[in-house]
Structure formats: C-alpha cells, structure tokens
Amino acid sequence: MASDIKLAEAPASYDGPGFSATSFDKIIGLARANSLWPLPFATSCCGIEFMSTMASTYDLARFGSERPSFSPRQADMLLVAGTIAKKMGPVVKQVYLQMAEPRWVIAIGACASSGGIFDTYSVLQGIDRIIPVDVYVPGCPPRPEQILDGVMQVQELAKNESLRRRNTEEYQKLLNSYNIQ
C-alpha cells in the first residue's frame, strides 16, 4: 500500500554526500505549487461543481488546496465560477486586489470565461475584462475533473514562475492594462 503514495517531485539539484543544492526559485515554486489556498467566488451552477470538487470523491485537498479561504487576504488562488453580472464586476476586482501576491485566477465555466449563453447587457462577457486570468476551465458547467485539471495547471505555473517575474516591466504593463497599480 505504501507504494501507492506519490510524493511531489523534487526539483533538479546537485547532490553529494550529506548535501543537496538547488535554486531558491525551484524550492519556493515547489512550496507554492503544493500549498495553494483557493478563494471560491461562486455564483451559480459552476459553484456546485466546485463544491463537489472539494468533497471526498474528488478531494481537492490532495493537491495541496486543503483549506478554502473565504478571506481574500489569506488566499492566493481565486476561483471565479459562474455568471458575473456587470454590477458584481467591481466586487470581483476588489477581491482580486485584496489578495496578496503572488495570486492566480481560474475562470471556471463558460459564464466566467466568456459570459456563456447570457449575451445580455447585464452580464460581464468574461472576467478577463476586469482582472487577468491565468487558466480557463471550459464547460457549462465543467466537470470536477476539469476543475482539478485547472488547479493542476495553476500548480505548474506556480512551480515554474520566477520569483522576480511579478517585478518585471511586462507584468506591470499587464496590471496597468487592467487599471491595477
């Protein structure tokens, strides 16, 4: 039974008798990737699918997202699931701004990604109009397996991100394009 356990893959390193050396970026990336704290912002049917992703059958906790946070100041992965009305747009942006860096965003479902079937004056046609999105999870609503795949994609982003990327001019231009200072 113990052979069924899969540990996180160690970063590339230089090993010798009694020591192992690797880059600081790799160690921090490994820690971030395996300790993401999700903040669910669920408004409709995609929220129900996210709830089942957290339940025992799919168990998001096995990916290091043990504790969903309902405080933006204690979360680093925003999961926007469902239809976002234009009046809710400023609230989603405020929640995003209250999160500490580094932060990642997953748009779950067709509505959060593109407005879905609701091509109306009151529905935001994708949250990427107000905040940057890292991963899009398609579906109406998406299956829990798809949500898990989206979280694993964020894990790869976190694992491979340079510690200095968020200080780059390119990243600042991205935030400025969303009027985020």
mmCIF file with all atom_site columns, C-alpha atoms in Angstrom:
data_model
loop_
_atom_site.group_PDB
_atom_site.id
_atom_site.type_symbol
_atom_site.label_atom_id
_atom_site.label_alt_id
_atom_site.label_comp_id
_atom_site.label_asym_id
_atom_site.label_entity_id
_atom_site.label_seq_id
_atom_site.pdbx_PDB_ins_code
_atom_site.Cartn_x
_atom_site.Cartn_y
_atom_site.Cartn_z
_atom_site.occupancy
_atom_site.B_iso_or_equiv
_atom_site.pdbx_formal_charge
_atom_site.auth_seq_id
_atom_site.auth_comp_id
_atom_site.auth_asym_id
_atom_site.auth_atom_id
_atom_site.pdbx_PDB_model_num
ATOM 1   C CA . MET A 1 1   ? 0.000   0.000  0.000   1.00 0.00 ? 1   MET A CA 1
ATOM 2   C CA . ALA A 1 2   ? 2.810   2.448  0.762   1.00 0.00 ? 2   ALA A CA 1
ATOM 3   C CA . SER A 1 3   ? 3.960   2.211  -2.865  1.00 0.00 ? 3   SER A CA 1
ATOM 4   C CA . ASP A 1 4   ? 0.675   3.859  -3.969  1.00 0.00 ? 4   ASP A CA 1
ATOM 5   C CA . ILE A 1 5   ? 1.699   7.156  -2.383  1.00 0.00 ? 5   ILE A CA 1
ATOM 6   C CA . LYS A 1 6   ? 3.093   9.674  -4.861  1.00 0.00 ? 6   LYS A CA 1
ATOM 7   C CA . LEU A 1 7   ? 5.289   12.402 -3.410  1.00 0.00 ? 7   LEU A CA 1
ATOM 8   C CA . ALA A 1 8   ? 5.919   15.774 -5.015  1.00 0.00 ? 8   ALA A CA 1
ATOM 9   C CA . GLU A 1 9   ? 8.783   15.569 -7.452  1.00 0.00 ? 9   GLU A CA 1
ATOM 10  C CA . ALA A 1 10  ? 11.936  17.152 -6.063  1.00 0.00 ? 10  ALA A CA 1
ATOM 11  C CA . PRO A 1 11  ? 13.479  19.940 -8.152  1.00 0.00 ? 11  PRO A CA 1
ATOM 12  C CA . ALA A 1 12  ? 16.671  19.327 -10.091 1.00 0.00 ? 12  ALA A CA 1
ATOM 13  C CA . SER A 1 13  ? 19.646  19.583 -7.772  1.00 0.00 ? 13  SER A CA 1
ATOM 14  C CA . TYR A 1 14  ? 23.339  18.933 -7.261  1.00 0.00 ? 14  TYR A CA 1
ATOM 15  C CA . ASP A 1 15  ? 23.692  16.138 -4.764  1.00 0.00 ? 15  ASP A CA 1
ATOM 16  C CA . GLY A 1 16  ? 26.665  14.978 -2.810  1.00 0.00 ? 16  GLY A CA 1
ATOM 17  C CA . PRO A 1 17  ? 27.369  13.121 0.392   1.00 0.00 ? 17  PRO A CA 1
ATOM 18  C CA . GLY A 1 18  ? 25.317  14.901 3.042   1.00 0.00 ? 18  GLY A CA 1
ATOM 19  C CA . PHE A 1 19  ? 24.022  17.793 0.903   1.00 0.00 ? 19  PHE A CA 1
ATOM 20  C CA . SER A 1 20  ? 21.657  18.739 -1.873  1.00 0.00 ? 20  SER A CA 1
ATOM 21  C CA . ALA A 1 21  ? 21.772  22.141 -3.603  1.00 0.00 ? 21  ALA A CA 1
ATOM 22  C CA . THR A 1 22  ? 19.201  23.679 -5.910  1.00 0.00 ? 22  THR A CA 1
ATOM 23  C CA . SER A 1 23  ? 17.971  27.141 -6.818  1.00 0.00 ? 23  SER A CA 1
ATOM 24  C CA . PHE A 1 24  ? 15.855  29.202 -4.462  1.00 0.00 ? 24  PHE A CA 1
ATOM 25  C CA . ASP A 1 25  ? 13.294  29.701 -7.275  1.00 0.00 ? 25  ASP A CA 1
ATOM 26  C CA . LYS A 1 26  ? 12.739  25.943 -7.532  1.00 0.00 ? 26  LYS A CA 1
ATOM 27  C CA . ILE A 1 27  ? 12.244  25.398 -3.803  1.00 0.00 ? 27  ILE A CA 1
ATOM 28  C CA . ILE A 1 28  ? 9.841   28.340 -3.452  1.00 0.00 ? 28  ILE A CA 1
ATOM 29  C CA . GLY A 1 29  ? 7.984   27.215 -6.590  1.00 0.00 ? 29  GLY A CA 1
ATOM 30  C CA . LEU A 1 30  ? 7.581   23.692 -5.197  1.00 0.00 ? 30  LEU A CA 1
ATOM 31  C CA . ALA A 1 31  ? 6.226   25.062 -1.913  1.00 0.00 ? 31  ALA A CA 1
ATOM 32  C CA . ARG A 1 32  ? 3.816   27.450 -3.639  1.00 0.00 ? 32  ARG A CA 1
ATOM 33  C CA . ALA A 1 33  ? 2.548   24.828 -6.067  1.00 0.00 ? 33  ALA A CA 1
ATOM 34  C CA . ASN A 1 34  ? 1.689   22.380 -3.303  1.00 0.00 ? 34  ASN A CA 1
ATOM 35  C CA . SER A 1 35  ? 0.068   24.835 -0.897  1.00 0.00 ? 35  SER A CA 1
ATOM 36  C CA . LEU A 1 36  ? -2.415  26.862 -2.941  1.00 0.00 ? 36  LEU A CA 1
ATOM 37  C CA . TRP A 1 37  ? -5.262  28.309 -0.881  1.00 0.00 ? 37  TRP A CA 1
ATOM 38  C CA . PRO A 1 38  ? -8.349  28.729 -3.044  1.00 0.00 ? 38  PRO A CA 1
ATOM 39  C CA . LEU A 1 39  ? -10.892 31.511 -2.672  1.00 0.00 ? 39  LEU A CA 1
ATOM 40  C CA . PRO A 1 40  ? -14.134 30.395 -4.326  1.00 0.00 ? 40  PRO A CA 1
ATOM 41  C CA . PHE A 1 41  ? -16.246 33.171 -5.845  1.00 0.00 ? 41  PHE A CA 1
ATOM 42  C CA . ALA A 1 42  ? -19.172 31.047 -6.961  1.00 0.00 ? 42  ALA A CA 1
ATOM 43  C CA . THR A 1 43  ? -22.447 32.466 -8.204  1.00 0.00 ? 43  THR A CA 1
ATOM 44  C CA . SER A 1 44  ? -24.333 29.645 -9.941  1.00 0.00 ? 44  SER A CA 1
ATOM 45  C CA . CYS A 1 45  ? -24.151 26.064 -11.204 1.00 0.00 ? 45  CYS A CA 1
ATOM 46  C CA . CYS A 1 46  ? -20.353 26.091 -11.585 1.00 0.00 ? 46  CYS A CA 1
ATOM 47  C CA . GLY A 1 47  ? -20.193 26.733 -7.846  1.00 0.00 ? 47  GLY A CA 1
ATOM 48  C CA . ILE A 1 48  ? -21.994 23.436 -7.240  1.00 0.00 ? 48  ILE A CA 1
ATOM 49  C CA . GLU A 1 49  ? -19.392 21.640 -9.358  1.00 0.00 ? 49  GLU A CA 1
ATOM 50  C CA . PHE A 1 50  ? -16.633 23.324 -7.357  1.00 0.00 ? 50  PHE A CA 1
ATOM 51  C CA . MET A 1 51  ? -18.277 22.125 -4.137  1.00 0.00 ? 51  MET A CA 1
ATOM 52  C CA . SER A 1 52  ? -18.186 18.559 -5.413  1.00 0.00 ? 52  SER A CA 1
ATOM 53  C CA . THR A 1 53  ? -14.513 19.061 -6.308  1.00 0.00 ? 53  THR A CA 1
ATOM 54  C CA . MET A 1 54  ? -13.852 19.860 -2.648  1.00 0.00 ? 54  MET A CA 1
ATOM 55  C CA . ALA A 1 55  ? -15.838 16.814 -1.446  1.00 0.00 ? 55  ALA A CA 1
ATOM 56  C CA . SER A 1 56  ? -14.375 13.391 -0.720  1.00 0.00 ? 56  SER A CA 1
ATOM 57  C CA . THR A 1 57  ? -14.934 11.855 -4.169  1.00 0.00 ? 57  THR A CA 1
ATOM 58  C CA . TYR A 1 58  ? -12.620 14.286 -5.986  1.00 0.00 ? 58  TYR A CA 1
ATOM 59  C CA . ASP A 1 59  ? -10.770 15.669 -2.937  1.00 0.00 ? 59  ASP A CA 1
ATOM 60  C CA . LEU A 1 60  ? -9.049  18.882 -3.990  1.00 0.00 ? 60  LEU A CA 1
ATOM 61  C CA . ALA A 1 61  ? -7.115  18.649 -0.707  1.00 0.00 ? 61  ALA A CA 1
ATOM 62  C CA . ARG A 1 62  ? -4.780  16.036 -2.191  1.00 0.00 ? 62  ARG A CA 1
ATOM 63  C CA . PHE A 1 63  ? -3.379  18.781 -4.435  1.00 0.00 ? 63  PHE A CA 1
ATOM 64  C CA . GLY A 1 64  ? -2.375  20.979 -1.519  1.00 0.00 ? 64  GLY A CA 1
ATOM 65  C CA . SER A 1 65  ? -5.569  23.054 -1.519  1.00 0.00 ? 65  SER A CA 1
ATOM 66  C CA . GLU A 1 66  ? -6.691  21.689 1.811   1.00 0.00 ? 66  GLU A CA 1
ATOM 67  C CA . ARG A 1 67  ? -8.260  24.838 3.093   1.00 0.00 ? 67  ARG A CA 1
ATOM 68  C CA . PRO A 1 68  ? -10.594 27.010 1.062   1.00 0.00 ? 68  PRO A CA 1
ATOM 69  C CA . SER A 1 69  ? -10.229 30.582 2.230   1.00 0.00 ? 69  SER A CA 1
ATOM 70  C CA . PHE A 1 70  ? -13.147 32.947 2.387   1.00 0.00 ? 70  PHE A CA 1
ATOM 71  C CA . SER A 1 71  ? -10.894 35.880 3.120   1.00 0.00 ? 71  SER A CA 1
ATOM 72  C CA . PRO A 1 72  ? -9.001  37.336 0.139   1.00 0.00 ? 72  PRO A CA 1
ATOM 73  C CA . ARG A 1 73  ? -6.085  38.281 2.391   1.00 0.00 ? 73  ARG A CA 1
ATOM 74  C CA . GLN A 1 74  ? -5.447  34.609 3.140   1.00 0.00 ? 74  GLN A CA 1
ATOM 75  C CA . ALA A 1 75  ? -5.845  33.213 -0.366  1.00 0.00 ? 75  ALA A CA 1
ATOM 76  C CA . ASP A 1 76  ? -3.632  33.054 -3.411  1.00 0.00 ? 76  ASP A CA 1
ATOM 77  C CA . MET A 1 77  ? -5.877  31.337 -5.990  1.00 0.00 ? 77  MET A CA 1
ATOM 78  C CA . LEU A 1 78  ? -9.161  32.995 -6.984  1.00 0.00 ? 78  LEU A CA 1
ATOM 79  C CA . LEU A 1 79  ? -11.712 30.592 -8.484  1.00 0.00 ? 79  LEU A CA 1
ATOM 80  C CA . VAL A 1 80  ? -14.451 32.568 -10.233 1.00 0.00 ? 80  VAL A CA 1
ATOM 81  C CA . ALA A 1 81  ? -17.257 30.136 -11.002 1.00 0.00 ? 81  ALA A CA 1
ATOM 82  C CA . GLY A 1 82  ? -20.486 31.138 -12.660 1.00 0.00 ? 82  GLY A CA 1
ATOM 83  C CA . THR A 1 83  ? -22.237 34.130 -14.136 1.00 0.00 ? 83  THR A CA 1
ATOM 84  C CA . ILE A 1 84  ? -20.827 37.502 -13.144 1.00 0.00 ? 84  ILE A CA 1
ATOM 85  C CA . ALA A 1 85  ? -23.213 40.422 -13.543 1.00 0.00 ? 85  ALA A CA 1
ATOM 86  C CA . LYS A 1 86  ? -21.670 43.750 -14.522 1.00 0.00 ? 86  LYS A CA 1
ATOM 87  C CA . LYS A 1 87  ? -22.694 45.149 -11.129 1.00 0.00 ? 87  LYS A CA 1
ATOM 88  C CA . MET A 1 88  ? -20.616 42.400 -9.479  1.00 0.00 ? 88  MET A CA 1
ATOM 89  C CA . GLY A 1 89  ? -17.541 43.202 -11.581 1.00 0.00 ? 89  GLY A CA 1
ATOM 90  C CA . PRO A 1 90  ? -16.167 45.828 -9.161  1.00 0.00 ? 90  PRO A CA 1
ATOM 91  C CA . VAL A 1 91  ? -16.602 43.381 -6.271  1.00 0.00 ? 91  VAL A CA 1
ATOM 92  C CA . VAL A 1 92  ? -14.636 40.665 -8.108  1.00 0.00 ? 92  VAL A CA 1
ATOM 93  C CA . LYS A 1 93  ? -11.897 43.201 -8.855  1.00 0.00 ? 93  LYS A CA 1
ATOM 94  C CA . GLN A 1 94  ? -11.817 44.369 -5.227  1.00 0.00 ? 94  GLN A CA 1
ATOM 95  C CA . VAL A 1 95  ? -11.497 40.771 -4.027  1.00 0.00 ? 95  VAL A CA 1
ATOM 96  C CA . TYR A 1 96  ? -8.627  40.260 -6.500  1.00 0.00 ? 96  TYR A CA 1
ATOM 97  C CA . LEU A 1 97  ? -6.869  43.420 -5.319  1.00 0.00 ? 97  LEU A CA 1
ATOM 98  C CA . GLN A 1 98  ? -7.137  42.356 -1.668  1.00 0.00 ? 98  GLN A CA 1
ATOM 99  C CA . MET A 1 99  ? -5.289  39.105 -2.364  1.00 0.00 ? 99  MET A CA 1
ATOM 100 C CA . ALA A 1 100 ? -1.575  39.044 -1.647  1.00 0.00 ? 100 ALA A CA 1
ATOM 101 C CA . GLU A 1 101 ? 0.977   38.459 -4.384  1.00 0.00 ? 101 GLU A CA 1
ATOM 102 C CA . PRO A 1 102 ? 1.577   36.033 -5.915  1.00 0.00 ? 102 PRO A CA 1
ATOM 103 C CA . ARG A 1 103 ? -2.001  35.344 -6.900  1.00 0.00 ? 103 ARG A CA 1
ATOM 104 C CA . TRP A 1 104 ? -3.551  33.249 -9.616  1.00 0.00 ? 104 TRP A CA 1
ATOM 105 C CA . VAL A 1 105 ? -7.037  33.311 -11.167 1.00 0.00 ? 105 VAL A CA 1
ATOM 106 C CA . ILE A 1 106 ? -9.078  30.466 -12.642 1.00 0.00 ? 106 ILE A CA 1
ATOM 107 C CA . ALA A 1 107 ? -12.204 31.261 -14.682 1.00 0.00 ? 107 ALA A CA 1
ATOM 108 C CA . ILE A 1 108 ? -14.464 28.233 -14.168 1.00 0.00 ? 108 ILE A CA 1
ATOM 109 C CA . GLY A 1 109 ? -17.141 27.581 -16.761 1.00 0.00 ? 109 GLY A CA 1
ATOM 110 C CA . ALA A 1 110 ? -18.435 29.300 -19.857 1.00 0.00 ? 110 ALA A CA 1
ATOM 111 C CA . CYS A 1 111 ? -20.024 32.210 -17.965 1.00 0.00 ? 111 CYS A CA 1
ATOM 112 C CA . ALA A 1 112 ? -16.885 33.279 -16.107 1.00 0.00 ? 112 ALA A CA 1
ATOM 113 C CA . SER A 1 113 ? -14.786 32.734 -19.238 1.00 0.00 ? 113 SER A CA 1
ATOM 114 C CA . SER A 1 114 ? -16.993 34.418 -21.858 1.00 0.00 ? 114 SER A CA 1
ATOM 115 C CA . GLY A 1 115 ? -20.440 35.248 -20.482 1.00 0.00 ? 115 GLY A CA 1
ATOM 116 C CA . GLY A 1 116 ? -21.779 31.866 -21.579 1.00 0.00 ? 116 GLY A CA 1
ATOM 117 C CA . ILE A 1 117 ? -25.270 31.823 -23.028 1.00 0.00 ? 117 ILE A CA 1
ATOM 118 C CA . PHE A 1 118 ? -26.070 35.133 -21.347 1.00 0.00 ? 118 PHE A CA 1
ATOM 119 C CA . ASP A 1 119 ? -25.157 37.622 -24.076 1.00 0.00 ? 119 ASP A CA 1
ATOM 120 C CA . THR A 1 120 ? -27.093 40.418 -22.402 1.00 0.00 ? 120 THR A CA 1
ATOM 121 C CA . TYR A 1 121 ? -26.463 43.967 -21.247 1.00 0.00 ? 121 TYR A CA 1
ATOM 122 C CA . SER A 1 122 ? -26.246 42.926 -17.584 1.00 0.00 ? 122 SER A CA 1
ATOM 123 C CA . VAL A 1 123 ? -23.747 40.039 -17.785 1.00 0.00 ? 123 VAL A CA 1
ATOM 124 C CA . LEU A 1 124 ? -19.995 40.540 -17.912 1.00 0.00 ? 124 LEU A CA 1
ATOM 125 C CA . GLN A 1 125 ? -18.705 38.783 -21.031 1.00 0.00 ? 125 GLN A CA 1
ATOM 126 C CA . GLY A 1 126 ? -15.738 37.178 -19.279 1.00 0.00 ? 126 GLY A CA 1
ATOM 127 C CA . ILE A 1 127 ? -13.900 38.159 -16.116 1.00 0.00 ? 127 ILE A CA 1
ATOM 128 C CA . ASP A 1 128 ? -10.760 38.812 -18.152 1.00 0.00 ? 128 ASP A CA 1
ATOM 129 C CA . ARG A 1 129 ? -12.316 42.190 -18.924 1.00 0.00 ? 129 ARG A CA 1
ATOM 130 C CA . ILE A 1 130 ? -11.681 43.292 -15.338 1.00 0.00 ? 130 ILE A CA 1
ATOM 131 C CA . ILE A 1 131 ? -8.875  41.067 -13.951 1.00 0.00 ? 131 ILE A CA 1
ATOM 132 C CA . PRO A 1 132 ? -6.115  38.954 -15.538 1.00 0.00 ? 132 PRO A CA 1
ATOM 133 C CA . VAL A 1 133 ? -6.946  35.249 -15.820 1.00 0.00 ? 133 VAL A CA 1
ATOM 134 C CA . ASP A 1 134 ? -4.305  32.515 -15.669 1.00 0.00 ? 134 ASP A CA 1
ATOM 135 C CA . VAL A 1 135 ? -6.379  29.423 -16.501 1.00 0.00 ? 135 VAL A CA 1
ATOM 136 C CA . TYR A 1 136 ? -9.733  28.983 -18.227 1.00 0.00 ? 136 TYR A CA 1
ATOM 137 C CA . VAL A 1 137 ? -11.795 25.870 -17.417 1.00 0.00 ? 137 VAL A CA 1
ATOM 138 C CA . PRO A 1 138 ? -14.351 25.264 -20.196 1.00 0.00 ? 138 PRO A CA 1
ATOM 139 C CA . GLY A 1 139 ? -17.776 23.723 -19.790 1.00 0.00 ? 139 GLY A CA 1
ATOM 140 C CA . CYS A 1 140 ? -21.317 24.550 -18.817 1.00 0.00 ? 140 CYS A CA 1
ATOM 141 C CA . PRO A 1 141 ? -20.878 23.541 -16.048 1.00 0.00 ? 141 PRO A CA 1
ATOM 142 C CA . PRO A 1 142 ? -17.456 21.893 -16.140 1.00 0.00 ? 142 PRO A CA 1
ATOM 143 C CA . ARG A 1 143 ? -16.976 18.509 -14.536 1.00 0.00 ? 143 ARG A CA 1
ATOM 144 C CA . PRO A 1 144 ? -14.974 18.316 -11.285 1.00 0.00 ? 144 PRO A CA 1
ATOM 145 C CA . GLU A 1 145 ? -12.171 16.584 -13.214 1.00 0.00 ? 145 GLU A CA 1
ATOM 146 C CA . GLN A 1 146 ? -11.846 19.680 -15.395 1.00 0.00 ? 146 GLN A CA 1
ATOM 147 C CA . ILE A 1 147 ? -11.624 21.919 -12.332 1.00 0.00 ? 147 ILE A CA 1
ATOM 148 C CA . LEU A 1 148 ? -8.910  19.646 -10.916 1.00 0.00 ? 148 LEU A CA 1
ATOM 149 C CA . ASP A 1 149 ? -7.062  19.934 -14.227 1.00 0.00 ? 149 ASP A CA 1
ATOM 150 C CA . GLY A 1 150 ? -7.288  23.743 -13.996 1.00 0.00 ? 150 GLY A CA 1
ATOM 151 C CA . VAL A 1 151 ? -5.826  23.658 -10.473 1.00 0.00 ? 151 VAL A CA 1
ATOM 152 C CA . MET A 1 152 ? -3.009  21.405 -11.684 1.00 0.00 ? 152 MET A CA 1
ATOM 153 C CA . GLN A 1 153 ? -2.277  23.928 -14.466 1.00 0.00 ? 153 GLN A CA 1
ATOM 154 C CA . VAL A 1 154 ? -2.010  26.673 -11.838 1.00 0.00 ? 154 VAL A CA 1
ATOM 155 C CA . GLN A 1 155 ? 0.328   24.387 -9.876  1.00 0.00 ? 155 GLN A CA 1
ATOM 156 C CA . GLU A 1 156 ? 2.587   24.179 -12.930 1.00 0.00 ? 156 GLU A CA 1
ATOM 157 C CA . LEU A 1 157 ? 2.508   27.973 -13.292 1.00 0.00 ? 157 LEU A CA 1
ATOM 158 C CA . ALA A 1 158 ? 3.383   28.415 -9.614  1.00 0.00 ? 158 ALA A CA 1
ATOM 159 C CA . LYS A 1 159 ? 6.131   25.804 -9.755  1.00 0.00 ? 159 LYS A CA 1
ATOM 160 C CA . ASN A 1 160 ? 7.850   27.338 -12.782 1.00 0.00 ? 160 ASN A CA 1
ATOM 161 C CA . GLU A 1 161 ? 7.360   31.042 -12.073 1.00 0.00 ? 161 GLU A CA 1
ATOM 162 C CA . SER A 1 162 ? 10.458  33.077 -11.386 1.00 0.00 ? 162 SER A CA 1
ATOM 163 C CA . LEU A 1 163 ? 10.476  34.912 -8.076  1.00 0.00 ? 163 LEU A CA 1
ATOM 164 C CA . ARG A 1 164 ? 11.190  38.129 -9.952  1.00 0.00 ? 164 ARG A CA 1
ATOM 165 C CA . ARG A 1 165 ? 8.524   37.772 -12.711 1.00 0.00 ? 165 ARG A CA 1
ATOM 166 C CA . ARG A 1 166 ? 5.981   39.896 -10.877 1.00 0.00 ? 166 ARG A CA 1
ATOM 167 C CA . ASN A 1 167 ? 8.506   42.745 -10.658 1.00 0.00 ? 167 ASN A CA 1
ATOM 168 C CA . THR A 1 168 ? 9.102   42.812 -14.406 1.00 0.00 ? 168 THR A CA 1
ATOM 169 C CA . GLU A 1 169 ? 8.064   45.626 -16.699 1.00 0.00 ? 169 GLU A CA 1
ATOM 170 C CA . GLU A 1 170 ? 5.904   43.199 -18.699 1.00 0.00 ? 170 GLU A CA 1
ATOM 171 C CA . TYR A 1 171 ? 3.900   42.211 -15.608 1.00 0.00 ? 171 TYR A CA 1
ATOM 172 C CA . GLN A 1 172 ? 3.464   45.858 -14.607 1.00 0.00 ? 172 GLN A CA 1
ATOM 173 C CA . LYS A 1 173 ? 2.142   46.641 -18.115 1.00 0.00 ? 173 LYS A CA 1
ATOM 174 C CA . LEU A 1 174 ? -0.356  43.784 -17.756 1.00 0.00 ? 174 LEU A CA 1
ATOM 175 C CA . LEU A 1 175 ? -1.628  45.149 -14.439 1.00 0.00 ? 175 LEU A CA 1
ATOM 176 C CA . ASN A 1 176 ? -1.741  48.685 -15.835 1.00 0.00 ? 176 ASN A CA 1
ATOM 177 C CA . SER A 1 177 ? -3.901  47.458 -18.738 1.00 0.00 ? 177 SER A CA 1
ATOM 178 C CA . TYR A 1 178 ? -6.469  46.484 -16.069 1.00 0.00 ? 178 TYR A CA 1
ATOM 179 C CA . ASN A 1 179 ? -6.010  49.793 -14.189 1.00 0.00 ? 179 ASN A CA 1
ATOM 180 C CA . ILE A 1 180 ? -4.337  47.959 -11.328 1.00 0.00 ? 180 ILE A CA 1
ATOM 181 C CA . GLN A 1 181 ? -1.374  49.754 -9.758  1.00 0.00 ? 181 GLN A CA 1
#
